[in-house]
């Protein structure tokens, strides 16, 4: 796929984007079924808050263990086979979760579910950058929309199934269909370089090139803090509101946050991605999200539902813009986008896994303390935004 093809209006790129979005929708729905059925799972396995957090974020383990390797592989060999194999592992994990007899088996199943998430997150700029070029942040925004929709669907519908097994099986079937669609629609060389692109370098050399770029690390930490804070907020919100308004209201409010994520993922590339002083726009967005998250924990009223939607808008708007940046960094570009995306995914999702678990362990049963520490994490995004390169230093 050459650069001219990536700018053409053909429908092929929209089919690719549709399949990628459906994959992350199903995969994230699988992940957040744990949050949607939190009380049932905690009771069934008799686990602590820290163990529940470990289950909730277990699908992120493959991302921080294998993200860089997956990205480097796609830089050299393309994405089609790797992502399909990872989808098959995810299907196996989802089936294992149906029969898991204890916490350890359930945790392993959740880890396996994360393989598809790892492959998609690590290679998102690489795969979509080929097809969408300068409109990459818009395509990433739709990816974020689909991920948020998957979370919302899991939170809103998990309790409607007759049993957890029925909910797991439904998503397993849907995900399997989309995985087959990936193999049928996506070209065999999707994301692959030209034959001589890496002739003068080794895979290890490519990885070194990415690791030495400080902006890749800043992007990774920026996304990691945002993911950890917002994931903890959504993941523990049903439990936080359970004692105040009941399980149904708690799940509904968390779903409203993910609805706001959908809106924010679409608006972010429009008003942040196009802003000349995009770093200032990022900071203002983070500040708005910080204030709204704090208010929603202590203020109640008839318009609380709107406040939770706005929380989702402000916490998600920056993500697509920041995640699309590696392709625009000098020294990275499209050539090393897979390895850069892998490092970003590895670091950010490592933070997304360990930070909520650490916060839950420190806070114990005091959920208000947990949310206070989470807000501090979210505030740390501000200096990361200011450290990003200015607009005139980015590749066009």
Tab-separated table of C-alpha atoms in Angstrom:
chain	number	residue	atom	x	y	z
A	1	UNK	CA	0.000	0.000	0.000
A	2	UNK	CA	1.756	3.196	-1.052
A	3	UNK	CA	1.229	6.721	0.187
A	4	UNK	CA	-0.954	7.651	-2.743
A	5	UNK	CA	-3.256	4.746	-1.997
A	6	UNK	CA	-3.517	5.849	1.613
A	7	UNK	CA	-4.902	9.196	0.491
A	8	UNK	CA	-7.374	7.736	-2.012
A	9	UNK	CA	-11.031	7.748	-1.036
A	10	UNK	CA	-11.584	4.054	-1.877
A	11	UNK	CA	-13.853	2.099	0.424
A	12	UNK	CA	-11.166	-0.486	1.261
A	13	UNK	CA	-9.693	1.651	4.017
A	14	UNK	CA	-13.145	2.087	5.582
A	15	UNK	CA	-13.655	-1.682	5.579
A	16	UNK	CA	-10.288	-2.125	7.298
A	17	UNK	CA	-11.188	0.542	9.862
A	18	UNK	CA	-14.589	-1.100	10.428
A	19	UNK	CA	-13.032	-4.507	11.098
A	20	UNK	CA	-10.378	-3.036	13.424
A	21	UNK	CA	-13.072	-1.129	15.312
A	22	UNK	CA	-15.257	-4.235	15.642
A	23	UNK	CA	-12.296	-6.226	16.966
A	24	UNK	CA	-11.518	-3.698	19.710
A	25	UNK	CA	-15.237	-3.311	20.507
A	26	UNK	CA	-15.571	-7.026	21.243
A	27	UNK	CA	-12.194	-7.317	22.967
A	28	UNK	CA	-12.821	-4.362	25.296
A	29	UNK	CA	-16.345	-5.626	25.996
A	30	UNK	CA	-14.803	-8.946	27.069
A	31	UNK	CA	-12.403	-7.093	29.342
A	32	UNK	CA	-15.052	-4.905	30.998
A	33	UNK	CA	-17.534	-7.698	31.582
A	34	UNK	CA	-15.581	-8.102	34.812
A	35	UNK	CA	-16.602	-4.585	35.865
A	36	UNK	CA	-20.191	-5.127	34.761
A	37	UNK	CA	-20.449	-8.235	36.950
A	38	UNK	CA	-18.122	-7.095	39.732
A	39	UNK	CA	-20.346	-8.040	42.681
A	40	UNK	CA	-21.074	-11.506	41.228
A	41	UNK	CA	-17.392	-12.227	40.570
A	42	UNK	CA	-16.198	-10.917	43.933
A	43	UNK	CA	-18.800	-13.065	45.723
A	44	UNK	CA	-18.195	-16.176	43.601
A	45	UNK	CA	-14.432	-16.259	44.093
A	46	UNK	CA	-14.287	-14.514	47.500
A	47	UNK	CA	-11.611	-12.042	46.423
A	48	UNK	CA	-10.288	-8.727	47.758
A	49	UNK	CA	-10.415	-5.320	46.057
A	50	UNK	CA	-6.791	-5.731	44.919
A	51	UNK	CA	-7.546	-9.164	43.439
A	52	UNK	CA	-10.608	-7.759	41.680
A	53	UNK	CA	-8.420	-4.986	40.233
A	54	UNK	CA	-5.956	-7.631	39.041
A	55	UNK	CA	-8.770	-9.427	37.186
A	56	UNK	CA	-10.066	-6.190	35.696
A	57	UNK	CA	-6.700	-5.245	34.223
A	58	UNK	CA	-5.292	-8.742	33.536
A	59	UNK	CA	-5.991	-8.382	29.776
A	60	UNK	CA	-3.314	-5.679	29.719
A	61	UNK	CA	-0.520	-8.112	30.704
A	62	UNK	CA	0.303	-9.184	27.095
A	63	UNK	CA	0.510	-5.522	26.070
A	64	UNK	CA	3.240	-4.573	28.516
A	65	UNK	CA	5.132	-7.852	28.072
A	66	UNK	CA	4.958	-8.166	24.278
A	67	UNK	CA	3.901	-4.800	22.841
A	68	UNK	CA	7.366	-3.743	21.644
A	69	UNK	CA	8.089	-7.163	20.124
A	70	UNK	CA	4.715	-7.198	18.337
A	71	UNK	CA	5.282	-3.704	16.953
A	72	UNK	CA	8.770	-4.524	15.703
A	73	UNK	CA	7.478	-7.715	14.056
A	74	UNK	CA	4.777	-5.811	12.163
A	75	UNK	CA	7.346	-3.207	11.021
A	76	UNK	CA	9.089	-6.047	9.203
A	77	UNK	CA	6.437	-8.625	8.310
A	78	UNK	CA	3.024	-6.954	8.315
A	79	UNK	CA	0.058	-7.191	10.649
A	80	UNK	CA	-2.373	-9.719	9.172
A	81	UNK	CA	-1.079	-13.025	10.541
A	82	UNK	CA	0.048	-11.659	13.898
A	83	UNK	CA	-3.300	-10.102	14.716
A	84	UNK	CA	-5.236	-13.203	13.623
A	85	UNK	CA	-3.090	-15.475	15.807
A	86	UNK	CA	-3.613	-13.121	18.747
A	87	UNK	CA	-7.368	-13.162	18.072
A	88	UNK	CA	-7.334	-16.971	18.272
A	89	UNK	CA	-5.576	-16.790	21.656
A	90	UNK	CA	-8.216	-14.293	22.832
A	91	UNK	CA	-10.991	-16.685	21.784
A	92	UNK	CA	-9.320	-19.480	23.746
A	93	UNK	CA	-9.124	-17.235	26.811
A	94	UNK	CA	-12.784	-16.296	26.548
A	95	UNK	CA	-13.781	-19.976	26.391
A	96	UNK	CA	-11.528	-20.795	29.354
A	97	UNK	CA	-13.221	-18.079	31.417
A	98	UNK	CA	-16.544	-19.921	31.045
A	99	UNK	CA	-15.203	-22.996	32.858
A	100	UNK	CA	-12.679	-21.328	35.219
A	101	UNK	CA	-13.145	-22.944	38.668
A	102	UNK	CA	-11.118	-20.476	40.757
A	103	UNK	CA	-9.410	-17.073	40.851
A	104	UNK	CA	-6.104	-18.276	39.325
A	105	UNK	CA	-7.766	-19.931	36.326
A	106	UNK	CA	-10.000	-16.907	35.785
A	107	UNK	CA	-6.966	-14.596	35.935
A	108	UNK	CA	-5.108	-16.696	33.325
A	109	UNK	CA	-8.188	-16.605	31.075
A	110	UNK	CA	-8.341	-12.807	31.355
A	111	UNK	CA	-4.636	-12.561	30.451
A	112	UNK	CA	-5.239	-14.629	27.297
A	113	UNK	CA	-8.144	-12.352	26.337
A	114	UNK	CA	-5.668	-9.469	26.228
A	115	UNK	CA	-3.596	-10.803	23.292
A	116	UNK	CA	-5.852	-9.250	20.667
A	117	UNK	CA	-5.928	-5.970	22.604
A	118	UNK	CA	-2.109	-6.012	22.741
A	119	UNK	CA	-1.681	-6.613	19.009
A	120	UNK	CA	-4.189	-3.925	18.046
A	121	UNK	CA	-2.925	-1.264	20.464
A	122	UNK	CA	0.745	-1.847	19.611
A	123	UNK	CA	0.192	-1.544	15.867
A	124	UNK	CA	-2.689	0.905	15.592
A	125	UNK	CA	-0.646	3.857	14.178
A	126	UNK	CA	1.139	1.471	11.802
A	127	UNK	CA	-1.988	-0.229	10.427
A	128	UNK	CA	-4.235	2.810	10.138
A	129	UNK	CA	-1.439	5.201	9.154
A	130	UNK	CA	-0.996	3.331	5.863
A	131	UNK	CA	-4.637	3.822	4.959
A	132	UNK	CA	-5.439	7.255	6.386
A	133	UNK	CA	-2.199	9.279	6.202
A	134	UNK	CA	-2.650	12.779	7.634
A	135	UNK	CA	-6.153	11.836	8.830
A	136	UNK	CA	-4.711	9.220	11.190
A	137	UNK	CA	-5.918	10.957	14.361
A	138	UNK	CA	-9.477	10.850	13.020
A	139	UNK	CA	-9.190	7.099	12.386
A	140	UNK	CA	-7.678	6.599	15.839
A	141	UNK	CA	-10.630	8.557	17.216
A	142	UNK	CA	-13.036	6.014	15.724
A	143	UNK	CA	-10.914	3.235	17.244
A	144	UNK	CA	-11.282	4.923	20.642
A	145	UNK	CA	-15.028	5.292	20.032
A	146	UNK	CA	-15.305	1.562	19.418
A	147	UNK	CA	-13.261	0.722	22.505
A	148	UNK	CA	-15.447	2.964	24.653
A	149	UNK	CA	-18.601	1.530	23.087
A	150	UNK	CA	-17.376	-1.952	23.968
A	151	UNK	CA	-16.845	-0.886	27.576
A	152	UNK	CA	-20.267	0.748	27.696
A	153	UNK	CA	-21.960	-2.310	26.208
A	154	UNK	CA	-20.340	-4.594	28.779
A	155	UNK	CA	-21.230	-2.349	31.721
A	156	UNK	CA	-24.814	-1.818	30.578
A	157	UNK	CA	-25.714	-5.344	29.457
A	158	UNK	CA	-23.690	-7.849	31.511
A	159	UNK	CA	-26.332	-8.011	34.244
A	160	UNK	CA	-29.056	-8.737	31.651
A	161	UNK	CA	-27.762	-12.206	30.795
A	162	UNK	CA	-29.102	-15.288	32.567
A	163	UNK	CA	-25.582	-16.182	33.738
A	164	UNK	CA	-21.998	-14.947	33.342
A	165	UNK	CA	-21.294	-17.931	31.071
A	166	UNK	CA	-24.027	-16.819	28.666
A	167	UNK	CA	-22.529	-13.326	28.508
A	168	UNK	CA	-19.041	-14.710	27.859
A	169	UNK	CA	-20.250	-17.068	25.126
A	170	UNK	CA	-22.190	-14.350	23.297
A	171	UNK	CA	-19.103	-12.163	22.918
A	172	UNK	CA	-16.905	-15.128	22.021
A	173	UNK	CA	-19.107	-15.931	19.028
A	174	UNK	CA	-19.237	-12.291	17.907
A	175	UNK	CA	-15.467	-11.865	18.219
A	176	UNK	CA	-14.818	-15.069	16.257
A	177	UNK	CA	-16.919	-13.790	13.343
A	178	UNK	CA	-15.000	-10.493	13.262
A	179	UNK	CA	-11.641	-12.307	13.433
A	180	UNK	CA	-12.612	-14.269	10.319
A	181	UNK	CA	-13.627	-11.000	8.652
A	182	UNK	CA	-10.127	-9.662	9.397
A	183	UNK	CA	-8.570	-12.555	7.476
A	184	UNK	CA	-10.956	-12.110	4.548
A	185	UNK	CA	-10.814	-8.308	4.172
A	186	UNK	CA	-7.359	-7.122	5.199
A	187	UNK	CA	-4.584	-7.506	2.569
A	188	UNK	CA	-1.809	-9.974	3.354
A	189	UNK	CA	0.837	-7.200	3.307
A	190	UNK	CA	-1.051	-4.785	5.608
A	191	UNK	CA	1.574	-2.812	7.493
A	192	UNK	CA	4.467	-4.559	5.769
A	193	UNK	CA	7.452	-2.488	4.562
A	194	UNK	CA	8.925	-2.479	1.100
A	195	UNK	CA	11.478	-5.315	0.690
A	196	UNK	CA	14.519	-3.071	1.120
A	197	UNK	CA	13.215	-0.760	3.845
A	198	UNK	CA	15.002	-2.584	6.676
A	199	UNK	CA	17.809	-4.117	4.637
A	200	UNK	CA	20.487	-2.076	6.420
A	201	UNK	CA	19.189	-2.499	9.955
A	202	UNK	CA	18.326	-5.248	12.412
A	203	UNK	CA	15.173	-5.619	14.478
A	204	UNK	CA	17.255	-4.806	17.562
A	205	UNK	CA	18.553	-1.676	15.839
A	206	UNK	CA	15.009	-0.576	15.088
A	207	UNK	CA	14.069	-1.034	18.737
A	208	UNK	CA	17.111	0.962	19.863
A	209	UNK	CA	16.127	3.783	17.505
A	210	UNK	CA	12.711	3.984	19.151
A	211	UNK	CA	13.940	3.635	22.739
A	212	UNK	CA	16.336	6.577	22.284
A	213	UNK	CA	13.553	8.954	21.244
A	214	UNK	CA	12.497	10.839	24.382
A	215	UNK	CA	9.200	11.961	22.900
A	216	UNK	CA	8.075	8.349	22.509
A	217	UNK	CA	8.573	7.922	26.272
A	218	UNK	CA	6.702	11.148	27.041
A	219	UNK	CA	3.782	10.010	24.873
A	220	UNK	CA	3.784	6.619	26.596
A	221	UNK	CA	3.766	8.121	30.114
A	222	UNK	CA	1.103	10.638	29.095
A	223	UNK	CA	-1.192	7.875	27.823
A	224	UNK	CA	-0.334	5.592	30.734
A	225	UNK	CA	-1.387	8.118	33.370
A	226	UNK	CA	-4.588	8.893	31.487
A	227	UNK	CA	-5.464	5.239	30.962
A	228	UNK	CA	-4.716	4.262	34.562
A	229	UNK	CA	-6.761	7.116	36.019
A	230	UNK	CA	-9.772	6.775	33.719
A	231	UNK	CA	-9.787	2.956	33.836
A	232	UNK	CA	-9.691	2.996	37.646
A	233	UNK	CA	-12.465	5.585	37.674
A	234	UNK	CA	-14.747	3.525	35.417
A	235	UNK	CA	-13.736	0.178	36.915
A	236	UNK	CA	-14.408	1.129	40.546
A	237	UNK	CA	-17.301	3.537	39.955
A	238	UNK	CA	-20.043	0.842	40.065
A	239	UNK	CA	-18.638	-0.429	43.366
A	240	UNK	CA	-18.352	3.138	44.721
A	241	UNK	CA	-21.963	3.969	43.874
A	242	UNK	CA	-23.338	0.554	44.873
A	243	UNK	CA	-23.871	1.446	48.538
A	244	UNK	CA	-25.405	4.822	47.653
A	245	UNK	CA	-27.740	4.089	44.780
A	246	UNK	CA	-27.691	0.351	44.048
A	247	UNK	CA	-25.910	-1.813	41.487
A	248	UNK	CA	-28.110	-0.796	38.567
A	249	UNK	CA	-27.471	2.931	39.018
A	250	UNK	CA	-23.745	2.388	39.549
A	251	UNK	CA	-23.406	0.462	36.286
A	252	UNK	CA	-25.529	3.021	34.433
A	253	UNK	CA	-23.387	5.944	35.595
A	254	UNK	CA	-20.211	4.125	34.543
A	255	UNK	CA	-21.822	3.503	31.162
A	256	UNK	CA	-22.529	7.243	30.885
A	257	UNK	CA	-18.817	7.930	31.322
A	258	UNK	CA	-18.043	5.601	28.438
A	259	UNK	CA	-20.756	7.322	26.384
A	260	UNK	CA	-18.874	10.571	27.002
A	261	UNK	CA	-15.659	8.783	25.956
A	262	UNK	CA	-17.269	8.128	22.595
A	263	UNK	CA	-18.123	11.793	22.109
A	264	UNK	CA	-14.711	12.947	23.323
A	265	UNK	CA	-12.876	10.545	20.994
A	266	UNK	CA	-14.655	12.131	18.024
A	267	UNK	CA	-14.289	15.740	19.153
A	268	UNK	CA	-10.663	15.531	20.314
A	269	UNK	CA	-9.074	15.210	16.846
A	270	UNK	CA	-11.266	18.099	15.645
A	271	UNK	CA	-10.474	20.758	18.235
A	272	UNK	CA	-7.174	19.515	19.760
A	273	UNK	CA	-5.655	17.815	16.731
A	274	UNK	CA	-6.125	20.882	14.534
A	275	UNK	CA	-5.131	23.508	17.123
A	276	UNK	CA	-1.861	25.384	16.465
A	277	UNK	CA	-1.132	25.400	20.210
A	278	UNK	CA	-2.320	21.850	20.661
A	279	UNK	CA	-0.343	21.408	23.885
A	280	UNK	CA	-2.341	24.212	25.534
A	281	UNK	CA	-5.559	22.600	24.276
A	282	UNK	CA	-4.455	19.311	25.834
A	283	UNK	CA	-3.754	20.954	29.204
A	284	UNK	CA	-7.123	22.747	29.286
A	285	UNK	CA	-8.889	19.482	28.438
A	286	UNK	CA	-7.089	17.618	31.228
A	287	UNK	CA	-7.938	20.343	33.736
A	288	UNK	CA	-11.605	20.173	32.763
A	289	UNK	CA	-11.651	16.398	33.198
A	290	UNK	CA	-9.909	16.647	36.566
A	291	UNK	CA	-12.453	19.125	37.939
A	292	UNK	CA	-15.438	17.143	36.660
A	293	UNK	CA	-14.223	13.816	38.053
A	294	UNK	CA	-13.757	15.364	41.483
A	295	UNK	CA	-17.187	17.037	41.470
A	296	UNK	CA	-18.997	13.834	40.485
A	297	UNK	CA	-17.674	12.055	43.580
A	298	UNK	CA	-18.979	14.599	46.088
A	299	UNK	CA	-21.923	16.389	44.437
A	300	UNK	CA	-25.282	14.795	43.746
A	301	UNK	CA	-28.301	16.153	41.915
A	302	UNK	CA	-30.661	15.850	38.973
A	303	UNK	CA	-27.940	16.664	36.455
A	304	UNK	CA	-25.430	14.116	37.734
A	305	UNK	CA	-25.944	12.017	34.588
A	306	UNK	CA	-24.808	14.950	32.427
A	307	UNK	CA	-21.750	15.466	34.616
A	308	UNK	CA	-20.692	11.844	34.127
A	309	UNK	CA	-21.082	12.195	30.356
A	310	UNK	CA	-18.849	15.285	30.447
A	311	UNK	CA	-16.293	13.374	32.515
A	312	UNK	CA	-16.086	10.894	29.670
A	313	UNK	CA	-15.793	13.660	27.060
A	314	UNK	CA	-12.917	15.463	28.781
A	315	UNK	CA	-10.976	12.341	29.788
A	316	UNK	CA	-11.072	10.793	26.296
A	317	UNK	CA	-10.605	13.796	23.990
A	318	UNK	CA	-6.806	13.881	24.232
A	319	UNK	CA	-6.181	10.155	23.675
A	320	UNK	CA	-6.530	9.896	19.859
A	321	UNK	CA	-4.378	12.999	19.315
A	322	UNK	CA	-1.558	11.786	21.576
A	323	UNK	CA	-1.639	8.200	20.278
A	324	UNK	CA	-1.307	9.388	16.668
A	325	UNK	CA	1.832	11.424	17.462
A	326	UNK	CA	4.537	8.695	17.021
A	327	UNK	CA	3.997	8.658	13.224
A	328	UNK	CA	4.655	12.422	13.204
A	329	UNK	CA	7.859	12.372	15.262
A	330	UNK	CA	11.150	13.169	13.454
A	331	UNK	CA	13.290	10.033	13.389
A	332	UNK	CA	10.254	7.754	13.750
A	333	UNK	CA	7.700	8.434	11.004
A	334	UNK	CA	5.945	5.482	9.382
A	335	UNK	CA	9.107	3.372	9.131
A	336	UNK	CA	9.387	2.775	12.897
A	337	UNK	CA	5.717	3.360	13.747
A	338	UNK	CA	5.163	-0.273	14.739
A	339	UNK	CA	8.044	-0.389	17.218
A	340	UNK	CA	7.166	3.082	18.552
A	341	UNK	CA	3.520	2.091	18.941
A	342	UNK	CA	4.628	-1.101	20.656
A	343	UNK	CA	6.765	0.783	23.167
A	344	UNK	CA	3.955	3.266	23.818
A	345	UNK	CA	1.489	0.424	24.339
A	346	UNK	CA	3.919	-1.500	26.523
A	347	UNK	CA	4.710	1.365	28.873
A	348	UNK	CA	1.240	2.927	28.994
A	349	UNK	CA	-0.575	-0.345	29.579
A	350	UNK	CA	2.021	-1.441	32.128
A	351	UNK	CA	1.088	1.700	34.034
A	352	UNK	CA	-2.600	1.013	33.407
A	353	UNK	CA	-2.179	-2.436	34.980
A	354	UNK	CA	-0.054	-1.692	38.029
A	355	UNK	CA	-1.211	1.786	39.071
A	356	UNK	CA	-4.871	0.840	39.783
A	357	UNK	CA	-3.757	-2.314	41.608
A	358	UNK	CA	-1.285	-0.320	43.712
A	359	UNK	CA	-3.898	2.330	44.490
A	360	UNK	CA	-6.433	-0.344	45.459
A	361	UNK	CA	-3.874	-2.032	47.722
A	362	UNK	CA	-3.012	1.249	49.492
A	363	UNK	CA	-6.634	2.385	49.806
A	364	UNK	CA	-8.039	-0.959	50.947
A	365	UNK	CA	-11.786	-0.578	51.378
A	366	UNK	CA	-11.602	3.233	51.419
A	367	UNK	CA	-12.792	3.964	47.885
A	368	UNK	CA	-12.808	7.729	48.422
A	369	UNK	CA	-9.065	7.581	49.153
A	370	UNK	CA	-8.581	5.454	46.038
A	371	UNK	CA	-10.335	8.055	43.882
A	372	UNK	CA	-8.325	10.878	45.469
A	373	UNK	CA	-5.052	9.169	44.534
A	374	UNK	CA	-6.424	8.492	41.071
A	375	UNK	CA	-7.086	12.218	40.609
A	376	UNK	CA	-3.462	12.950	41.511
A	377	UNK	CA	-2.357	10.532	38.764
A	378	UNK	CA	-4.602	12.262	36.259
A	379	UNK	CA	-3.186	15.683	37.229
A	380	UNK	CA	0.341	14.447	36.422
A	381	UNK	CA	-0.671	14.344	32.741
A	382	UNK	CA	-0.360	18.144	32.611
A	383	UNK	CA	3.476	18.354	32.719
A	384	UNK	CA	3.615	15.497	30.192
A	385	UNK	CA	1.456	17.492	27.773
A	386	UNK	CA	3.717	20.525	28.122
A	387	UNK	CA	6.779	18.361	27.353
A	388	UNK	CA	5.456	17.190	23.980
A	389	UNK	CA	7.004	18.690	20.792
A	390	UNK	CA	5.468	21.882	19.411
A	391	UNK	CA	3.339	21.702	16.272
A	392	UNK	CA	6.103	23.111	14.031
A	393	UNK	CA	8.480	20.318	15.092
A	394	UNK	CA	6.158	17.529	13.928
A	395	UNK	CA	6.302	15.847	10.533
A	396	UNK	CA	3.578	16.955	8.116
